[in-house]
Short mmCIF file of C-alpha atoms in Angstrom, two decimals:
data_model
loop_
_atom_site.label_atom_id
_atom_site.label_comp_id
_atom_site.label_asym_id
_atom_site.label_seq_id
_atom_site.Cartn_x
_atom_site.Cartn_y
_atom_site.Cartn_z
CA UNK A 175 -33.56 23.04 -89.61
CA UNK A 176 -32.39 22.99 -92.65
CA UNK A 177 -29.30 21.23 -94.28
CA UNK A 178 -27.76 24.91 -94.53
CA UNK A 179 -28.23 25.72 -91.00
CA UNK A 180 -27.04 22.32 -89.34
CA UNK A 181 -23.86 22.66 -91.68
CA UNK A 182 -23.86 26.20 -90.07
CA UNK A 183 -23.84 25.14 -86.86
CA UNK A 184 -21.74 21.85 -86.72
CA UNK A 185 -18.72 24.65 -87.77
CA UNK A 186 -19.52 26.65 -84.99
CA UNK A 187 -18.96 23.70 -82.64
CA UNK A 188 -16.24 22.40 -84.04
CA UNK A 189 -14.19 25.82 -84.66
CA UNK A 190 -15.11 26.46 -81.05
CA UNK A 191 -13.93 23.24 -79.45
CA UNK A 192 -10.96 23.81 -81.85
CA UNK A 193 -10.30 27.23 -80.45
CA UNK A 194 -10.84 26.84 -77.10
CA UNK A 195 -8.70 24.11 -76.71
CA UNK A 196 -5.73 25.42 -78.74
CA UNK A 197 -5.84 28.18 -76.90
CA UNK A 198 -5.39 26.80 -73.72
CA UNK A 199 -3.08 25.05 -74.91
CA UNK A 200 -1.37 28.40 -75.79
CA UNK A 201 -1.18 29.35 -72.64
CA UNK A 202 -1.09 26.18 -70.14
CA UNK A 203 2.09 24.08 -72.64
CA UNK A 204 5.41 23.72 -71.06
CA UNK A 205 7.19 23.74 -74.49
CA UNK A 206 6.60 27.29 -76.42
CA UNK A 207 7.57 25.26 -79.96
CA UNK A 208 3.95 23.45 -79.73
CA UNK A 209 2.38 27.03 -78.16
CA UNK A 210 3.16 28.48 -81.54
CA UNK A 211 1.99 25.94 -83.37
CA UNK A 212 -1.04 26.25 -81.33
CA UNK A 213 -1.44 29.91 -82.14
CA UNK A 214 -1.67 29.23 -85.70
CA UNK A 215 -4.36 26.08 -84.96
CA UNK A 216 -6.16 29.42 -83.46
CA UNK A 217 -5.60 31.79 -85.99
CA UNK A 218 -6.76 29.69 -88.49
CA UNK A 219 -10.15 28.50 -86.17
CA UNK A 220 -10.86 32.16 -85.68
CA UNK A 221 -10.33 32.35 -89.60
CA UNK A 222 -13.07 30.06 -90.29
CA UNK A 223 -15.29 31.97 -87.60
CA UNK A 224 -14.78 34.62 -90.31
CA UNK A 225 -15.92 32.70 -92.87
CA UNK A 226 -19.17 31.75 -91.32
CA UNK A 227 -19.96 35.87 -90.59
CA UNK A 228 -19.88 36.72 -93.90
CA UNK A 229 -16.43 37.84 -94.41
CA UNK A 230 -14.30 36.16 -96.82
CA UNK A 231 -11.73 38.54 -97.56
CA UNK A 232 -11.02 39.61 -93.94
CA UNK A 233 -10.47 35.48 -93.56
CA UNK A 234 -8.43 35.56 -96.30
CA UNK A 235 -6.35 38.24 -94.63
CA UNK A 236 -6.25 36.77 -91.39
CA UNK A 237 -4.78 33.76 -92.99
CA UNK A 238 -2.18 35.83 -94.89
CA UNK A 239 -1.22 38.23 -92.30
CA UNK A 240 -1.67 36.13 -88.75
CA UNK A 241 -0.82 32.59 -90.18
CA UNK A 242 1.82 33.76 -92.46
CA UNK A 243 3.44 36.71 -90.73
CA UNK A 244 3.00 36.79 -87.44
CA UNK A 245 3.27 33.04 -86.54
CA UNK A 246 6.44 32.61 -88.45
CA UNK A 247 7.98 36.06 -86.63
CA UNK A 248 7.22 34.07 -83.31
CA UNK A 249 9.01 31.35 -84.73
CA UNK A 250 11.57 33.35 -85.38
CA UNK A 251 11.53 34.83 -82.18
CA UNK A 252 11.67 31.83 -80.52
CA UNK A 253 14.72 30.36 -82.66
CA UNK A 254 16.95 33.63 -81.35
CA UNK A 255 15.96 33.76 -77.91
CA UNK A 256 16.33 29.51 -77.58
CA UNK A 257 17.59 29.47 -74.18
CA UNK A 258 16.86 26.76 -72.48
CA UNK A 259 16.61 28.08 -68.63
CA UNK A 260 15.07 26.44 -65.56
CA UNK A 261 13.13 29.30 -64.11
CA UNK A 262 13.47 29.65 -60.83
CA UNK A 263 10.38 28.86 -58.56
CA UNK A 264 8.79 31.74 -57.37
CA UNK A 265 7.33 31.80 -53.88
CA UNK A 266 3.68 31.38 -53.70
CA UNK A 267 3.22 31.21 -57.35
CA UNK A 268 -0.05 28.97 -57.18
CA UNK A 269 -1.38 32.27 -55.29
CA UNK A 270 -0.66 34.19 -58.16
CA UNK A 271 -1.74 31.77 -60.64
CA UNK A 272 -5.05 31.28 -58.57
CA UNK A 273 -6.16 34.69 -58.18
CA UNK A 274 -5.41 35.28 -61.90
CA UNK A 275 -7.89 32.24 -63.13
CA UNK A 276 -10.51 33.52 -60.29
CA UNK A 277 -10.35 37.22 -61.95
CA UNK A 278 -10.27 35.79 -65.06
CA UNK A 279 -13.03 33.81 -64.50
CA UNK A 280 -15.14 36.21 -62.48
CA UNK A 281 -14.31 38.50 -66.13
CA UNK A 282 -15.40 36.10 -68.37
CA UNK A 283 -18.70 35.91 -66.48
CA UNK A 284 -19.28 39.48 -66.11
CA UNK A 285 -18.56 39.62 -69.97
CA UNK A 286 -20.95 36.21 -70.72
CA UNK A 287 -23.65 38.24 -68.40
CA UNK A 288 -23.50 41.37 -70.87
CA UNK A 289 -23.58 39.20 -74.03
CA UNK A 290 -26.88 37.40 -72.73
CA UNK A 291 -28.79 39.44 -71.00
CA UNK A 292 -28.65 42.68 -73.25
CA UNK A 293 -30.91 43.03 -75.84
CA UNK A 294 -29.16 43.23 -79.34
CA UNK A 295 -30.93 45.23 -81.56
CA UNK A 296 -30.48 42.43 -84.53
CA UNK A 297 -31.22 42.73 -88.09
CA UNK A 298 -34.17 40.71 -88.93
CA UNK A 299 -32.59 38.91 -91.70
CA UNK A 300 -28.73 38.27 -92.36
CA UNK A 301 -27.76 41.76 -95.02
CA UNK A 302 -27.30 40.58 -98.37
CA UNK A 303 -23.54 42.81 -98.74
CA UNK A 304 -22.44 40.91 -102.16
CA UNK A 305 -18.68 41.40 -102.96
CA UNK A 306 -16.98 42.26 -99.32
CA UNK A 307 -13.82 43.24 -101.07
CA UNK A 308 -15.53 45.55 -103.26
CA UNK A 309 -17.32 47.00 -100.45
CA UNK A 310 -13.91 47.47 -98.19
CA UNK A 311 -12.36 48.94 -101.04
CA UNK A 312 -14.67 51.56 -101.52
CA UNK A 313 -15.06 52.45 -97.93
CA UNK A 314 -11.21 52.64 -97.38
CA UNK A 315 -10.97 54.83 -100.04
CA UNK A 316 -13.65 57.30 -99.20
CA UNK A 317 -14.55 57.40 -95.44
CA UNK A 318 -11.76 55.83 -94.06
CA UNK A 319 -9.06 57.07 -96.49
CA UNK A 320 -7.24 58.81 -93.81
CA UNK A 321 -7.14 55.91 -91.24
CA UNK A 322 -5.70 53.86 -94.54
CA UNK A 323 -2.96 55.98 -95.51
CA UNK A 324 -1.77 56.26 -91.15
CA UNK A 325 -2.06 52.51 -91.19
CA UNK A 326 0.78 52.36 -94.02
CA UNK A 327 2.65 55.30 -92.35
CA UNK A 328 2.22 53.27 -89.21
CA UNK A 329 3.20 50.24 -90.86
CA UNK A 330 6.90 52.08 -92.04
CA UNK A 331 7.06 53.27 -88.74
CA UNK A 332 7.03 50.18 -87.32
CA UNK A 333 9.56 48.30 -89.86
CA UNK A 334 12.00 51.19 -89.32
CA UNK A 335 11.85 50.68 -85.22
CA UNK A 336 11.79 46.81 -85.45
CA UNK A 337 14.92 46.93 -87.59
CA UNK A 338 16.53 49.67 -85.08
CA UNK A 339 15.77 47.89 -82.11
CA UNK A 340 16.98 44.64 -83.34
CA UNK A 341 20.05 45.92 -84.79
CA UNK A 342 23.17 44.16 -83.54
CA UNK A 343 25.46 46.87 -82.50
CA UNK A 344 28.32 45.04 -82.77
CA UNK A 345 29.06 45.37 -86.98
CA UNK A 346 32.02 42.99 -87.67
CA UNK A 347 32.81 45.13 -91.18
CA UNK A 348 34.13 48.06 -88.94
CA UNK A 349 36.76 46.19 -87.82
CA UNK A 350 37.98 43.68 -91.12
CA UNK A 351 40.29 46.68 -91.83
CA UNK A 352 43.73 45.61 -89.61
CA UNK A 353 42.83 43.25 -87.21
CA UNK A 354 44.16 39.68 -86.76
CA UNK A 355 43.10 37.34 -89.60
CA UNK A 356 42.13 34.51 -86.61
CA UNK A 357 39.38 36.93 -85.05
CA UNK A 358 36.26 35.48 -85.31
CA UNK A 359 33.09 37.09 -84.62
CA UNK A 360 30.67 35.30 -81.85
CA UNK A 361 27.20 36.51 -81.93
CA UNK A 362 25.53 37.23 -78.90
CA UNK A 363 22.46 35.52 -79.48
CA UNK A 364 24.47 32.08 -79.42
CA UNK A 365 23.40 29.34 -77.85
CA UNK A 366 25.83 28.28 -75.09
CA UNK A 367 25.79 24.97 -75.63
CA UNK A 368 27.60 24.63 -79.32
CA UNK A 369 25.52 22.98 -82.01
CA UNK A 370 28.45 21.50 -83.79
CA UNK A 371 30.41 18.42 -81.94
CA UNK A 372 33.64 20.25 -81.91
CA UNK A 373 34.31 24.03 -81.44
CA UNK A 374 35.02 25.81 -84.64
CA UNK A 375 38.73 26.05 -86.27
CA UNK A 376 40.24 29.76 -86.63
CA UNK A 377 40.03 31.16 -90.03
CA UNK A 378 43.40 30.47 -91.75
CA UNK A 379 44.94 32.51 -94.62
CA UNK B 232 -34.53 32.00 -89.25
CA UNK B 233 -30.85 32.75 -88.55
CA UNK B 234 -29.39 29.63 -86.45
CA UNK B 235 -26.45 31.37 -85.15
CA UNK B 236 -27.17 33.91 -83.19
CA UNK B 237 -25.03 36.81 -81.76
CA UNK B 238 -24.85 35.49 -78.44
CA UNK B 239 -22.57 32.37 -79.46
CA UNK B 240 -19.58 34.83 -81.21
CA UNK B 241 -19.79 37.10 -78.09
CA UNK B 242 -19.04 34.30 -75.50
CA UNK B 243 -16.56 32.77 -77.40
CA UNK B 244 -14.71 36.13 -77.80
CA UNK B 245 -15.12 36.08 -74.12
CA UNK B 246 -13.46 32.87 -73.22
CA UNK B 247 -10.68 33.65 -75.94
CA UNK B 248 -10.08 36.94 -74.33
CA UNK B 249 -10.17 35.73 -70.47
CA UNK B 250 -7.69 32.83 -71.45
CA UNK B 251 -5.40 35.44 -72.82
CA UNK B 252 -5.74 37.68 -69.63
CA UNK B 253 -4.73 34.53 -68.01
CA UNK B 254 -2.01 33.76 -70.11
CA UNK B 255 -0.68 37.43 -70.20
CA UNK B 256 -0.49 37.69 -66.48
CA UNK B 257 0.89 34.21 -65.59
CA UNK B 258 3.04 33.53 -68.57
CA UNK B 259 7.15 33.80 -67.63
CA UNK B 260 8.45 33.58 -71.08
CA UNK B 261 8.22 36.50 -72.92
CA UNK B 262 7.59 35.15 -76.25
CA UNK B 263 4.20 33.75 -74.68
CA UNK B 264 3.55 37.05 -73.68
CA UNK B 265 3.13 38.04 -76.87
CA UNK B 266 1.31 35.34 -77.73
CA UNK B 267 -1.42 35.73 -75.61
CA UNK B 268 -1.59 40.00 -76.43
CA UNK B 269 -2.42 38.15 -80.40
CA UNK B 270 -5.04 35.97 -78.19
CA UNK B 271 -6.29 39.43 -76.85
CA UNK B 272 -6.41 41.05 -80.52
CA UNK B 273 -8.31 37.90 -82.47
CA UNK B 274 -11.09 38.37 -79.52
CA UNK B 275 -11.84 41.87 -80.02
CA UNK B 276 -11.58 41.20 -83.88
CA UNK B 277 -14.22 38.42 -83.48
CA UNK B 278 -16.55 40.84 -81.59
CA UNK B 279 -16.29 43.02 -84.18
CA UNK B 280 -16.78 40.76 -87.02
CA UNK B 281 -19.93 39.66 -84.64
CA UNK B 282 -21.15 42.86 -84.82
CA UNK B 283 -20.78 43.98 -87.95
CA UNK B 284 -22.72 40.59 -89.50
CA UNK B 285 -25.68 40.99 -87.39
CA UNK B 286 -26.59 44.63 -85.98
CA UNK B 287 -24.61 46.42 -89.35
CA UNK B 288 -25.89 45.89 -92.84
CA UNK B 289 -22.81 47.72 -93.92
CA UNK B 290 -19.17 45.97 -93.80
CA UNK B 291 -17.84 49.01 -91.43
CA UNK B 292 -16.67 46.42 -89.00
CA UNK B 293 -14.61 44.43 -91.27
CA UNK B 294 -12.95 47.91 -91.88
CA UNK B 295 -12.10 48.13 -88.22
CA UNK B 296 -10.91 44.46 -87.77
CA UNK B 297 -8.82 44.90 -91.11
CA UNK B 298 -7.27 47.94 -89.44
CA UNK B 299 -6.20 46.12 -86.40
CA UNK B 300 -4.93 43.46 -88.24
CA UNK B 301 -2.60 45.97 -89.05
CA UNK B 302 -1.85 47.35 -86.18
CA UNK B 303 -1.44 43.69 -84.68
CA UNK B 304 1.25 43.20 -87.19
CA UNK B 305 3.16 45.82 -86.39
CA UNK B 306 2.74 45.27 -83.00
CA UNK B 307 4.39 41.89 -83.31
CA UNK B 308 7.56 42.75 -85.12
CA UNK B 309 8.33 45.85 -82.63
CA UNK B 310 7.12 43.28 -79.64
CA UNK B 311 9.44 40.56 -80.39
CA UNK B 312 12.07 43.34 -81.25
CA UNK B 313 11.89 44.52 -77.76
CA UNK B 314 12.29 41.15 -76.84
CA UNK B 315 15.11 40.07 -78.90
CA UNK B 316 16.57 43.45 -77.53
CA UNK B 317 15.88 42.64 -73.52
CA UNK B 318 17.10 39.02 -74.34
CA UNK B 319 20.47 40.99 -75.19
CA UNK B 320 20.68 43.06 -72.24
CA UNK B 321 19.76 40.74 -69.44
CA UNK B 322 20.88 37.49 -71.07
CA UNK B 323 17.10 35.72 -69.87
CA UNK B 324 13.51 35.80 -71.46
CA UNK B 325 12.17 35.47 -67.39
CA UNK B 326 9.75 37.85 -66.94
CA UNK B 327 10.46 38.34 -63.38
CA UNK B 328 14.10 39.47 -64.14
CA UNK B 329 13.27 41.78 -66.05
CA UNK B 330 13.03 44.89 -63.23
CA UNK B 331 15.23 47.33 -64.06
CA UNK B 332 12.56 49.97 -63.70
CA UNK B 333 10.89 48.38 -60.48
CA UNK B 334 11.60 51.03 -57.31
#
């Protein structure tokens, strides 16, 4: 084995153990601040698993888009909908909770079973591809020009609906026109326990 | 020789994807469901990834795991705008309250 291939495989191991554990800690923590957290410890494991098959711009990518977007919109998330509720027990929730890990379990080694035992029609070698962005770029602009251009249609689609969805309906410029100068606006999405010490003074011309 | 083989990337997707089965079905906050549908996605992307460095000498899996990057984005922002939205209505993130379509 060669200095390469030990390197190789000492990242496996650690951006497994990294993985794994992060995300079961993902799912198993009481507090969802540190699951978040723990999402991005996993996006950014799963980037490096990236990095060791060959693909450095879809790494790169996962770093922008999962570590950058959509960890800090589930931060987000979690600042507006900080409610702080004891959930009420459920009757025979270990049932649920132990029928879900045996069918998860059984799943995972149906899926293991598959992996091993089928044989892979592998390259000999690892393919020598060169520049991967060079390569992506070509093929989404020839064969897969088509899926590209729904993506970004997709991708307006989506904005437009997020925004529409999370639209607050109640718009405090329709009703500055006559109304009582003390009226102040309380967002829904407030917290019920006030942040500040003391509640806040009317607005005073 | 290639050290790591295909195997290793295929059982790790597996784990990854089994612990977010777990966490989708068990989870009561609905922020961690969401969470664990983005455990769902990076598994499948990994499997691809897998595939496309050892049975492809083209990059046409990195295509496909670029594209549902994508879609996993946008998936996320109209997710948690459904949840922002449900948070509104029923004043709770529980998932159990949330059964105003259950019979």
């Amino acid at each position: 084995m060669t200095l390469a291939e030990g390197t190789q495989l000492v990242s496996f191991g650690v951006l497994t153990l990294t993985t794994i554990v992060a995300a079961l800690g993902v799912v198993l923590l009481e507090n969802i601040v540190y699951s978040a957290f723990l999402l991005g410890g996993v996006f950014i494991s799963i980037a490096g698993m990236y990095l060791l098959l060959n693909a450095d711009f879809v790494a790169a990518a996962q770093i922008l888009v999962y570590v950058g977007a959509v960890n800090v919109l589930i931060l987000f998330a979690i600042m507006l909908v900080n409610k702080r509720e004891p959930l009420a027990p459920l009757k025979n929730a270990w049932v649920r909770q132990g029928l879900t890990a045996l069918v998860c379990l059984g799943l995972f080694a149906l899926l293991g079973t598959v992996a091993i035992t089928t044989s892979w029609n592998v390259l000999p070698e690892a393919p020598v591809v060169g520049d991967t962005a060079l390569r992506l770029g070509e093929h989404f602009f020839s064969d897969f020009l088509l899926p590209f251009e729904l993506a970004s249609v997709l991708l307006l689609i989506a904005m437009i609906g997020a925004i529409v969805l999370a639209r607050r309906e109640f718009i405090p410029d329709a009703r500055t026109g006559d109304g009582d100068p003390n009226l102040i606006f309380r967002l829904p999405e407030r917290p019920r326990d006030p942040v500040a010490p003391e509640p806040l003074e009317p607005i005073s011309k | 020789m290639i050290v790591l083989q295909l195997e290793y990337f295929l059982l790790l997707a597996a784990a990854l994807f089994c612990i977010g089965i777990y966490g989708l079905i068990t989870s009561r906050n609905a922020v961690r469901v969401l969470m664990s549908i983005e455990l769902l996605l990076n598994a499948v992307n990994l499997n691809l990834m897998a595939f496309s460095n050892f049975l492809d000498a083209d990059v046409k899996g990195q295509v496909f795991s670029v594209f549902v990057i994508t879609i996993a984005a946008a998936e996320a922002a109209v997710g948690l705008a459904i949840v922002l939205a449900i948070y509104r209505n029923r004043d709770t993130i529980d998932m159990e309250q949330f059964n105003l379509l259950k019979w």
